[in-house]
Coordinates of C-alpha atoms in Angstrom, one line a residue:
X11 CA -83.2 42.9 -4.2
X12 CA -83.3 39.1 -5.1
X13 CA -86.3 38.8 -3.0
X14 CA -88.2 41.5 -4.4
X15 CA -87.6 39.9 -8.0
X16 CA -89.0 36.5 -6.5
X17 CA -92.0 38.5 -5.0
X18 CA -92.6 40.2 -8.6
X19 CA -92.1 37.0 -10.6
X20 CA -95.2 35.8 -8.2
X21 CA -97.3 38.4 -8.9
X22 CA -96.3 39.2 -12.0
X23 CA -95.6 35.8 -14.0
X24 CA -93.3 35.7 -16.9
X25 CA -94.4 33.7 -19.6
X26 CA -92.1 30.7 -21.0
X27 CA -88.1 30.7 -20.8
X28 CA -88.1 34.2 -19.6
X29 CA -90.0 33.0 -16.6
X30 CA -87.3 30.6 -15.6
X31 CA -84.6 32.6 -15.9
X32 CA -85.7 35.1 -14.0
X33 CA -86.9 33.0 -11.1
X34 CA -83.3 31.1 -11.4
X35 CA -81.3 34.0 -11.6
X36 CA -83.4 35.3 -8.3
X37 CA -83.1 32.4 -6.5
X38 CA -79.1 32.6 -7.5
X39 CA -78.7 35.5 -5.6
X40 CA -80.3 34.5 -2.7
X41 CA -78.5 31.6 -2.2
X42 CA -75.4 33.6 -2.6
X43 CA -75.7 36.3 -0.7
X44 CA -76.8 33.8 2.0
X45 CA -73.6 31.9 1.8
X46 CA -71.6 35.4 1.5
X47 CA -73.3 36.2 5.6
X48 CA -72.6 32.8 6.8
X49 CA -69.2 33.6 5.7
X50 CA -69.1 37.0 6.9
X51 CA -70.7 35.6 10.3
X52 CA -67.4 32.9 10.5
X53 CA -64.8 35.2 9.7
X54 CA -65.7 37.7 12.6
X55 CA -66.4 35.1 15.0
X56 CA -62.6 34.0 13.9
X57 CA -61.3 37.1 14.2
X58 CA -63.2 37.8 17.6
X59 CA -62.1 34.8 19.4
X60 CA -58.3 35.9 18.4
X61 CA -58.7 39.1 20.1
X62 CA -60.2 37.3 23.1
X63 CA -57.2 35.1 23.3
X64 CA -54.9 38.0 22.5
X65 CA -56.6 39.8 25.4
X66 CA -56.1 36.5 27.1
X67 CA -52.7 36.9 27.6
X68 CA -52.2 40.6 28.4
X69 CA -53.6 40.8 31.6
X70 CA -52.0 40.4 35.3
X71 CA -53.2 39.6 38.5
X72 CA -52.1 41.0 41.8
X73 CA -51.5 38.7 44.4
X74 CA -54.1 38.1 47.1
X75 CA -56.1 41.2 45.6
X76 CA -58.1 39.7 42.5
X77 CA -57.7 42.7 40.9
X78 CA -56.4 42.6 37.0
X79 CA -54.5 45.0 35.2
X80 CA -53.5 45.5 31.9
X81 CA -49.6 44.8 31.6

């Protein structure tokens, strides 16, 4: 949405104050809904690696066979 107010600010200049504040306000969002994905990106990385090392844990190896099970 933000980058479709950027595009129209382009084409369609605001004169004055109004100009700036749009463009601002624009460029606002984009640089937080760009920091809200990086966030999003670390926090299921986070949670991903848990459940690897959760996974980790819960599995059991026959001997001499190389199979794993799930305890």
């Amino acid at each position: 949405m933000a980058s479709f107010g950027l595009l129209c600010l382009m084409i369609i200049p605001a004169p004055g104050i109004w100009g700036v504040l749009i463009g601002c306000t624009c460029a606002l969002a984009i640089v937080i809904s760009a920091a809200l994905w990086l966030l999003d990106r670390m926090a299921s990385g986070l949670l991903n690696w848990r459940e690897r090392l959760r996974a980790k844990g819960r599995r059991a190896v026959h001997a001499g066979s190389g199979i794993a099970r799930k305890v």
